[in-house]
Amino acid sequence: MANCFAPQLTFPSFSPRHFSPRMSHQSPKPSTSTTTSIFTSATKLLWGPSLPPGLLISTARTAWTTVWQLMMTQLAPSDSSGSYTRPTSKFRLDPTQFTSAASSELHLYVGLPCPWAHRTLIVRALKGLNDAVPVSIASPGQDGSWEFKDNNIPIKDKDKLIPSLDKANRCRNLKEVYKSRSGGYDGRCTVPMLWDLRKKDVICNESYDIIEFFNSGLNKLARNDNLDLSPPELKEMIQGWNQIVYPKVNNGVYRCGFAQSQEAYDGAVNELFSTLDEIEDHLGSNRYLCGERLTLADVCLFTTLIRFDSVYNILFKCTKKKLVEYPNLYGYLREIYQIPGVAATCDISAIMDGYYKTLFPLNASGIQPAISSSGDQDSLWRPHNRDLVGKAIEAQLSV
């Protein structure tokens, strides 16, 4: 099941000491440089230029491992082998809503770093639903929850997506939106989430349900109603690819990054790259996953590929290869990126911020690496030549 949640890592609370206002004014908060200087002086006094004593290192290692395991338990639930187990989506789209929801007022909640939410933005753009389905864009807060911010950034391009205030419910964060529904809600507050303004309720927070709905359930509101990303004759093939791509690639990168044992990581990373090898071979003779036609299966694969070299290869330890080392996959990525409307949904800086600055257990320093040339958005505009793939095969067969 596909959705994103920004984890709130909770720990036992402690009662703070109370100081008088006068004392707090007289004791300004030390700067980062002052704090660093204090630590440097202390270490020189305790053990000079040598490394810290072995006992201190082993104690720190044990303490950090314990805290890491505690945080990972909340961030990424796992089974007995240490393999990441993604929780299921709570709100699924009832097929009967495909007609009733089309006439109600819809609002989409997303976060730009999230690959599952990204799917909905792409299909929304391709179908021409930007006006019919307004969007509020949340960003990860300091505690990891999805929150809404007013960036006060002048927008020249009306299709450009930036974090915003909650345009539908005026809530401070996504948790408040979920809790405002009839009956309330105390579960995982994930994106994407489709909201019914008229009923004041969650319609769905399962990404694949939402993109299927956008593709075929809102054609009366869509500017590109003739576009069908899941035509009847390809449904079986699309489903077949989804059964491969979702567990082994979309969720596979998370199974690598969130593995809590070496065994779990080894299994996930080997399965991920063997699947990428298979897709690379397939794309050598097929323009898209299902032949010559872009489908929902391609959209689902794309949102993982666009994050691969800049995030998953580094942060999630998907290190056997970079995507740029797969000529067919990298060309396929560039072609989809260059389809009108798609590039506007991709914000590499927001993606990297969302992963490197939010997933504290995986990147405690918060330091963000430089974007590789393969993941740079300028590089994604290079010619892809994918339109020649099918023609080349036909030419070979006709000889």
mmCIF file of N, CA and C in Angstrom, residues 187-292:
data_model
loop_
_atom_site.group_PDB
_atom_site.id
_atom_site.type_symbol
_atom_site.label_atom_id
_atom_site.label_comp_id
_atom_site.label_asym_id
_atom_site.label_seq_id
_atom_site.Cartn_x
_atom_site.Cartn_y
_atom_site.Cartn_z
ATOM 1 N N GLY A 187 -4.972 7.884 13.803
ATOM 2 C CA GLY A 187 -4.011 6.992 13.173
ATOM 3 C C GLY A 187 -2.896 7.738 12.451
ATOM 4 N N ARG A 188 -2.245 7.056 11.525
ATOM 5 C CA ARG A 188 -1.148 7.626 10.749
ATOM 6 C C ARG A 188 -1.704 8.665 9.786
ATOM 7 N N CYS A 189 -1.106 9.823 9.784
ATOM 8 C CA CYS A 189 -1.579 10.934 8.939
ATOM 9 C C CYS A 189 -0.677 11.032 7.718
ATOM 10 N N THR A 190 -1.109 10.417 6.632
ATOM 11 C CA THR A 190 -0.259 10.238 5.466
ATOM 12 C C THR A 190 -0.682 11.108 4.286
ATOM 13 N N VAL A 191 0.261 11.296 3.360
ATOM 14 C CA VAL A 191 -0.025 11.861 2.048
ATOM 15 C C VAL A 191 0.319 10.787 1.014
ATOM 16 N N PRO A 192 -0.376 10.808 -0.137
ATOM 17 C CA PRO A 192 -1.409 11.761 -0.531
ATOM 18 C C PRO A 192 -2.719 11.479 0.205
ATOM 19 N N MET A 193 -3.560 12.489 0.262
ATOM 20 C CA MET A 193 -4.881 12.323 0.858
ATOM 21 C C MET A 193 -5.873 13.168 0.067
ATOM 22 N N LEU A 194 -6.935 12.525 -0.350
ATOM 23 C CA LEU A 194 -7.989 13.206 -1.101
ATOM 24 C C LEU A 194 -9.139 13.507 -0.145
ATOM 25 N N TRP A 195 -9.530 14.781 -0.107
ATOM 26 C CA TRP A 195 -10.489 15.274 0.876
ATOM 27 C C TRP A 195 -11.770 15.733 0.197
ATOM 28 N N ASP A 196 -12.910 15.430 0.805
ATOM 29 C CA ASP A 196 -14.211 15.873 0.315
ATOM 30 C C ASP A 196 -14.611 17.111 1.101
ATOM 31 N N LEU A 197 -14.599 18.262 0.443
ATOM 32 C CA LEU A 197 -14.918 19.518 1.111
ATOM 33 C C LEU A 197 -16.375 19.580 1.566
ATOM 34 N N ARG A 198 -17.253 18.991 0.787
ATOM 35 C CA ARG A 198 -18.676 19.050 1.116
ATOM 36 C C ARG A 198 -18.991 18.202 2.343
ATOM 37 N N LYS A 199 -18.427 16.995 2.386
ATOM 38 C CA LYS A 199 -18.708 16.087 3.501
ATOM 39 C C LYS A 199 -17.737 16.270 4.670
ATOM 40 N N LYS A 200 -16.680 17.066 4.452
ATOM 41 C CA LYS A 200 -15.651 17.256 5.479
ATOM 42 C C LYS A 200 -15.098 15.908 5.942
ATOM 43 N N ASP A 201 -14.647 15.139 4.966
ATOM 44 C CA ASP A 201 -14.172 13.799 5.298
ATOM 45 C C ASP A 201 -13.072 13.360 4.335
ATOM 46 N N VAL A 202 -12.301 12.376 4.776
ATOM 47 C CA VAL A 202 -11.263 11.783 3.942
ATOM 48 C C VAL A 202 -11.925 10.844 2.940
ATOM 49 N N ILE A 203 -11.655 11.056 1.670
ATOM 50 C CA ILE A 203 -12.146 10.138 0.647
ATOM 51 C C ILE A 203 -11.197 8.954 0.527
ATOM 52 N N CYS A 204 -9.900 9.260 0.471
ATOM 53 C CA CYS A 204 -8.926 8.193 0.240
ATOM 54 C C CYS A 204 -7.523 8.676 0.593
ATOM 55 N N ASN A 205 -6.685 7.775 1.142
ATOM 56 C CA ASN A 205 -5.268 8.094 1.314
ATOM 57 C C ASN A 205 -4.373 6.972 0.774
ATOM 58 N N GLU A 206 -4.890 6.226 -0.190
ATOM 59 C CA GLU A 206 -4.113 5.210 -0.900
ATOM 60 C C GLU A 206 -3.796 5.748 -2.294
ATOM 61 N N SER A 207 -2.517 5.909 -2.591
ATOM 62 C CA SER A 207 -2.106 6.611 -3.807
ATOM 63 C C SER A 207 -2.615 5.960 -5.091
ATOM 64 N N TYR A 208 -2.584 4.629 -5.164
ATOM 65 C CA TYR A 208 -2.989 3.998 -6.420
ATOM 66 C C TYR A 208 -4.486 4.160 -6.660
ATOM 67 N N ASP A 209 -5.280 4.098 -5.597
ATOM 68 C CA ASP A 209 -6.716 4.359 -5.753
ATOM 69 C C ASP A 209 -6.951 5.762 -6.314
ATOM 70 N N ILE A 210 -6.164 6.720 -5.806
ATOM 71 C CA ILE A 210 -6.350 8.113 -6.224
ATOM 72 C C ILE A 210 -5.978 8.305 -7.694
ATOM 73 N N ILE A 211 -4.859 7.701 -8.133
ATOM 74 C CA ILE A 211 -4.476 7.920 -9.532
ATOM 75 C C ILE A 211 -5.415 7.199 -10.495
ATOM 76 N N GLU A 212 -5.972 6.064 -10.075
ATOM 77 C CA GLU A 212 -6.988 5.417 -10.909
ATOM 78 C C GLU A 212 -8.229 6.297 -11.015
ATOM 79 N N PHE A 213 -8.597 6.906 -9.898
ATOM 80 C CA PHE A 213 -9.757 7.804 -9.869
ATOM 81 C C PHE A 213 -9.519 9.022 -10.754
ATOM 82 N N PHE A 214 -8.344 9.632 -10.639
ATOM 83 C CA PHE A 214 -8.010 10.791 -11.478
ATOM 84 C C PHE A 214 -8.003 10.407 -12.956
ATOM 85 N N ASN A 215 -7.568 9.197 -13.253
ATOM 86 C CA ASN A 215 -7.469 8.775 -14.652
ATOM 87 C C ASN A 215 -8.830 8.565 -15.302
ATOM 88 N N SER A 216 -9.769 7.952 -14.570
ATOM 89 C CA SER A 216 -11.031 7.590 -15.213
ATOM 90 C C SER A 216 -12.287 8.108 -14.518
ATOM 91 N N GLY A 217 -12.161 8.624 -13.287
ATOM 92 C CA GLY A 217 -13.346 9.020 -12.547
ATOM 93 C C GLY A 217 -13.734 10.476 -12.645
ATOM 94 N N LEU A 218 -12.880 11.292 -13.260
ATOM 95 C CA LEU A 218 -13.154 12.733 -13.317
ATOM 96 C C LEU A 218 -13.062 13.281 -14.743
ATOM 97 N N ASN A 219 -13.370 12.446 -15.715
ATOM 98 C CA ASN A 219 -13.227 12.878 -17.103
ATOM 99 C C ASN A 219 -14.118 14.065 -17.466
ATOM 100 N N LYS A 220 -15.236 14.216 -16.778
ATOM 101 C CA LYS A 220 -16.115 15.361 -17.066
ATOM 102 C C LYS A 220 -15.470 16.677 -16.639
ATOM 103 N N LEU A 221 -14.492 16.600 -15.740
ATOM 104 C CA LEU A 221 -13.808 17.801 -15.248
ATOM 105 C C LEU A 221 -12.416 17.969 -15.851
ATOM 106 N N ALA A 222 -11.923 16.946 -16.542
ATOM 107 C CA ALA A 222 -10.551 16.935 -17.042
ATOM 108 C C ALA A 222 -10.426 17.660 -18.384
ATOM 109 N N ARG A 223 -9.346 18.427 -18.529
ATOM 110 C CA ARG A 223 -9.078 19.074 -19.825
ATOM 111 C C ARG A 223 -8.609 18.047 -20.850
ATOM 112 N N ASN A 224 -7.905 17.007 -20.381
ATOM 113 C CA ASN A 224 -7.402 15.960 -21.284
ATOM 114 C C ASN A 224 -8.193 14.671 -21.035
ATOM 115 N N ASP A 225 -9.495 14.736 -21.280
ATOM 116 C CA ASP A 225 -10.346 13.588 -20.979
ATOM 117 C C ASP A 225 -10.116 12.416 -21.921
ATOM 118 N N ASN A 226 -9.472 12.651 -23.067
ATOM 119 C CA ASN A 226 -9.203 11.565 -24.011
ATOM 120 C C ASN A 226 -7.984 10.730 -23.614
ATOM 121 N N LEU A 227 -7.175 11.261 -22.712
ATOM 122 C CA LEU A 227 -5.999 10.514 -22.264
ATOM 123 C C LEU A 227 -6.432 9.417 -21.306
ATOM 124 N N ASP A 228 -6.061 8.181 -21.615
ATOM 125 C CA ASP A 228 -6.372 7.049 -20.733
ATOM 126 C C ASP A 228 -5.063 6.340 -20.394
ATOM 127 N N LEU A 229 -4.655 6.438 -19.150
ATOM 128 C CA LEU A 229 -3.405 5.826 -18.693
ATOM 129 C C LEU A 229 -3.601 4.397 -18.212
ATOM 130 N N SER A 230 -4.822 3.906 -18.326
ATOM 131 C CA SER A 230 -5.108 2.516 -17.956
ATOM 132 C C SER A 230 -6.194 1.955 -18.873
ATOM 133 N N PRO A 231 -5.894 1.862 -20.173
ATOM 134 C CA PRO A 231 -6.896 1.382 -21.127
ATOM 135 C C PRO A 231 -7.241 -0.083 -20.863
ATOM 136 N N PRO A 232 -8.473 -0.482 -21.152
ATOM 137 C CA PRO A 232 -8.926 -1.856 -20.859
ATOM 138 C C PRO A 232 -8.000 -2.937 -21.408
ATOM 139 N N GLU A 233 -7.496 -2.740 -22.623
ATOM 140 C CA GLU A 233 -6.664 -3.780 -23.240
ATOM 141 C C GLU A 233 -5.300 -3.942 -22.578
ATOM 142 N N LEU A 234 -4.901 -2.971 -21.746
ATOM 143 C CA LEU A 234 -3.601 -3.041 -21.082
ATOM 144 C C LEU A 234 -3.695 -3.242 -19.569
ATOM 145 N N LYS A 235 -4.909 -3.329 -19.049
ATOM 146 C CA LYS A 235 -5.085 -3.420 -17.596
ATOM 147 C C LYS A 235 -4.353 -4.619 -16.998
ATOM 148 N N GLU A 236 -4.452 -5.753 -17.647
ATOM 149 C CA GLU A 236 -3.799 -6.950 -17.124
ATOM 150 C C GLU A 236 -2.286 -6.786 -17.117
ATOM 151 N N MET A 237 -1.741 -6.197 -18.172
ATOM 152 C CA MET A 237 -0.300 -5.973 -18.237
ATOM 153 C C MET A 237 0.142 -4.943 -17.198
ATOM 154 N N ILE A 238 -0.645 -3.903 -17.030
ATOM 155 C CA ILE A 238 -0.329 -2.880 -16.024
ATOM 156 C C ILE A 238 -0.293 -3.511 -14.636
ATOM 157 N N GLN A 239 -1.296 -4.340 -14.346
ATOM 158 C CA GLN A 239 -1.353 -4.988 -13.044
ATOM 159 C C GLN A 239 -0.152 -5.914 -12.845
ATOM 160 N N GLY A 240 0.245 -6.584 -13.928
ATOM 161 C CA GLY A 240 1.416 -7.461 -13.841
ATOM 162 C C GLY A 240 2.676 -6.697 -13.488
ATOM 163 N N TRP A 241 2.875 -5.538 -14.120
ATOM 164 C CA TRP A 241 4.044 -4.717 -13.803
ATOM 165 C C TRP A 241 3.948 -4.147 -12.393
ATOM 166 N N ASN A 242 2.749 -3.756 -11.977
ATOM 167 C CA ASN A 242 2.600 -3.232 -10.618
ATOM 168 C C ASN A 242 3.003 -4.269 -9.568
ATOM 169 N N GLN A 243 2.683 -5.518 -9.832
ATOM 170 C CA GLN A 243 3.015 -6.585 -8.886
ATOM 171 C C GLN A 243 4.521 -6.849 -8.815
ATOM 172 N N ILE A 244 5.239 -6.374 -9.817
ATOM 173 C CA ILE A 244 6.710 -6.486 -9.800
ATOM 174 C C ILE A 244 7.333 -5.217 -9.239
ATOM 175 N N VAL A 245 6.898 -4.075 -9.761
ATOM 176 C CA VAL A 245 7.542 -2.801 -9.433
ATOM 177 C C VAL A 245 7.252 -2.361 -8.002
ATOM 178 N N TYR A 246 6.011 -2.525 -7.547
ATOM 179 C CA TYR A 246 5.700 -2.029 -6.191
ATOM 180 C C TYR A 246 6.538 -2.711 -5.107
ATOM 181 N N PRO A 247 6.511 -4.045 -4.976
ATOM 182 C CA PRO A 247 7.242 -4.647 -3.855
ATOM 183 C C PRO A 247 8.754 -4.610 -4.007
ATOM 184 N N LYS A 248 9.245 -4.664 -5.255
ATOM 185 C CA LYS A 248 10.684 -4.838 -5.458
ATOM 186 C C LYS A 248 11.429 -3.541 -5.738
ATOM 187 N N VAL A 249 10.715 -2.519 -6.247
ATOM 188 C CA VAL A 249 11.368 -1.248 -6.574
ATOM 189 C C VAL A 249 10.801 -0.102 -5.727
ATOM 190 N N ASN A 250 9.492 0.214 -5.892
ATOM 191 C CA ASN A 250 8.884 1.313 -5.126
ATOM 192 C C ASN A 250 9.100 1.126 -3.625
ATOM 193 N N ASN A 251 8.670 -0.016 -3.124
ATOM 194 C CA ASN A 251 8.858 -0.322 -1.707
ATOM 195 C C ASN A 251 10.223 -0.954 -1.463
ATOM 196 N N GLY A 252 10.829 -1.459 -2.525
ATOM 197 C CA GLY A 252 12.134 -2.116 -2.393
ATOM 198 C C GLY A 252 13.217 -1.176 -1.893
ATOM 199 N N VAL A 253 13.208 0.077 -2.359
ATOM 200 C CA VAL A 253 14.223 1.025 -1.886
ATOM 201 C C VAL A 253 14.031 1.314 -0.396
ATOM 202 N N TYR A 254 12.785 1.344 0.052
ATOM 203 C CA TYR A 254 12.511 1.549 1.480
ATOM 204 C C TYR A 254 12.917 0.327 2.291
ATOM 205 N N ARG A 255 12.747 -0.848 1.731
ATOM 206 C CA ARG A 255 13.173 -2.067 2.427
ATOM 207 C C ARG A 255 14.688 -2.093 2.590
ATOM 208 N N CYS A 256 15.397 -1.480 1.662
ATOM 209 C CA CYS A 256 16.855 -1.341 1.822
ATOM 210 C C CYS A 256 17.171 -0.316 2.917
ATOM 211 N N GLY A 257 16.597 0.869 2.794
ATOM 212 C CA GLY A 257 16.913 1.951 3.714
ATOM 213 C C GLY A 257 16.439 1.727 5.127
ATOM 214 N N PHE A 258 15.322 1.034 5.284
ATOM 215 C CA PHE A 258 14.737 0.832 6.612
ATOM 216 C C PHE A 258 15.034 -0.552 7.180
ATOM 217 N N ALA A 259 15.887 -1.318 6.522
ATOM 218 C CA ALA A 259 16.248 -2.653 7.036
ATOM 219 C C ALA A 259 16.891 -2.514 8.411
ATOM 220 N N GLN A 260 16.532 -3.404 9.302
ATOM 221 C CA GLN A 260 17.076 -3.369 10.653
ATOM 222 C C GLN A 260 17.943 -4.582 10.963
ATOM 223 N N SER A 261 18.347 -5.280 9.918
ATOM 224 C CA SER A 261 19.316 -6.371 10.053
ATOM 225 C C SER A 261 20.067 -6.503 8.740
ATOM 226 N N GLN A 262 21.272 -7.044 8.793
ATOM 227 C CA GLN A 262 22.061 -7.235 7.577
ATOM 228 C C GLN A 262 21.357 -8.180 6.618
ATOM 229 N N GLU A 263 20.751 -9.215 7.180
ATOM 230 C CA GLU A 263 20.035 -10.186 6.351
ATOM 231 C C GLU A 263 18.897 -9.530 5.585
ATOM 232 N N ALA A 264 18.144 -8.667 6.268
ATOM 233 C CA ALA A 264 17.015 -7.992 5.621
ATOM 234 C C ALA A 264 17.510 -7.068 4.517
ATOM 235 N N TYR A 265 18.596 -6.342 4.779
ATOM 236 C CA TYR A 265 19.151 -5.435 3.766
ATOM 237 C C TYR A 265 19.654 -6.210 2.551
ATOM 238 N N ASP A 266 20.404 -7.279 2.790
ATOM 239 C CA ASP A 266 20.976 -8.052 1.673
ATOM 240 C C ASP A 266 19.878 -8.584 0.762
ATOM 241 N N GLY A 267 18.810 -9.108 1.357
ATOM 242 C CA GLY A 267 17.712 -9.642 0.562
ATOM 243 C C GLY A 267 17.039 -8.560 -0.262
ATOM 244 N N ALA A 268 16.816 -7.397 0.364
ATOM 245 C CA ALA A 268 16.121 -6.306 -0.321
ATOM 246 C C ALA A 268 16.965 -5.717 -1.442
ATOM 247 N N VAL A 269 18.246 -5.487 -1.191
ATOM 248 C CA VAL A 269 19.081 -4.832 -2.198
ATOM 249 C C VAL A 269 19.323 -5.749 -3.396
ATOM 250 N N ASN A 270 19.457 -7.045 -3.149
ATOM 251 C CA ASN A 270 19.648 -7.976 -4.264
ATOM 252 C C ASN A 270 18.391 -8.064 -5.124
ATOM 253 N N GLU A 271 17.231 -8.094 -4.485
ATOM 254 C CA GLU A 271 15.970 -8.149 -5.221
ATOM 255 C C GLU A 271 15.741 -6.854 -6.007
ATOM 256 N N LEU A 272 16.071 -5.715 -5.403
ATOM 257 C CA LEU A 272 15.917 -4.433 -6.074
ATOM 258 C C LEU A 272 16.714 -4.391 -7.370
ATOM 259 N N PHE A 273 18.005 -4.715 -7.295
ATOM 260 C CA PHE A 273 18.849 -4.550 -8.477
ATOM 261 C C PHE A 273 18.642 -5.651 -9.517
ATOM 262 N N SER A 274 18.246 -6.827 -9.102
ATOM 263 C CA SER A 274 17.911 -7.841 -10.112
ATOM 264 C C SER A 274 16.667 -7.411 -10.889
ATOM 265 N N THR A 275 15.739 -6.733 -10.206
ATOM 266 C CA THR A 275 14.536 -6.233 -10.879
ATOM 267 C C THR A 275 14.873 -5.076 -11.811
ATOM 268 N N LEU A 276 15.733 -4.166 -11.364
ATOM 269 C CA LEU A 276 16.151 -3.064 -12.242
ATOM 270 C C LEU A 276 16.871 -3.601 -13.478
ATOM 271 N N ASP A 277 17.657 -4.654 -13.307
ATOM 272 C CA ASP A 277 18.332 -5.284 -14.465
ATOM 273 C C ASP A 277 17.297 -5.814 -15.461
ATOM 274 N N GLU A 278 16.239 -6.448 -14.947
ATOM 275 C CA GLU A 278 15.189 -6.986 -15.812
ATOM 276 C C GLU A 278 14.454 -5.865 -16.556
ATOM 277 N N ILE A 279 14.156 -4.784 -15.843
ATOM 278 C CA ILE A 279 13.453 -3.666 -16.481
ATOM 279 C C ILE A 279 14.348 -2.999 -17.519
ATOM 280 N N GLU A 280 15.639 -2.883 -17.222
ATOM 281 C CA GLU A 280 16.590 -2.324 -18.186
ATOM 282 C C GLU A 280 16.568 -3.117 -19.486
ATOM 283 N N ASP A 281 16.577 -4.443 -19.381
ATOM 284 C CA ASP A 281 16.530 -5.298 -20.571
ATOM 285 C C ASP A 281 15.209 -5.108 -21.315
ATOM 286 N N HIS A 282 14.115 -5.042 -20.581
ATOM 287 C CA HIS A 282 12.799 -4.886 -21.195
ATOM 288 C C HIS A 282 12.700 -3.569 -21.966
ATOM 289 N N LEU A 283 13.249 -2.508 -21.387
ATOM 290 C CA LEU A 283 13.166 -1.196 -22.029
ATOM 291 C C LEU A 283 14.114 -1.067 -23.230
ATOM 292 N N GLY A 284 14.951 -2.061 -23.438
ATOM 293 C CA GLY A 284 15.798 -2.066 -24.628
ATOM 294 C C GLY A 284 14.991 -2.294 -25.893
ATOM 295 N N SER A 285 13.810 -2.910 -25.753
ATOM 296 C CA SER A 285 12.967 -3.181 -26.928
ATOM 297 C C SER A 285 11.544 -2.657 -26.771
ATOM 298 N N ASN A 286 11.290 -1.954 -25.665
ATOM 299 C CA ASN A 286 9.965 -1.383 -25.428
ATOM 300 C C ASN A 286 10.126 0.054 -24.950
ATOM 301 N N ARG A 287 9.365 0.954 -25.567
ATOM 302 C CA ARG A 287 9.500 2.363 -25.193
ATOM 303 C C ARG A 287 9.039 2.596 -23.754
ATOM 304 N N TYR A 288 7.922 1.961 -23.371
ATOM 305 C CA TYR A 288 7.398 2.051 -22.005
ATOM 306 C C TYR A 288 7.206 0.640 -21.470
ATOM 307 N N LEU A 289 6.776 0.512 -20.241
ATOM 308 C CA LEU A 289 6.625 -0.814 -19.643
ATOM 309 C C LEU A 289 5.628 -1.670 -20.403
ATOM 310 N N CYS A 290 4.545 -1.040 -20.885
ATOM 311 C CA CYS A 290 3.503 -1.797 -21.589
ATOM 312 C C CYS A 290 3.541 -1.590 -23.097
ATOM 313 N N GLY A 291 4.719 -1.306 -23.623
ATOM 314 C CA GLY A 291 4.855 -1.147 -25.069
ATOM 315 C C GLY A 291 5.047 0.296 -25.481
ATOM 316 N N GLU A 292 4.233 0.762 -26.417
ATOM 317 C CA GLU A 292 4.384 2.098 -26.983
ATOM 318 C C GLU A 292 3.532 3.149 -26.298
#
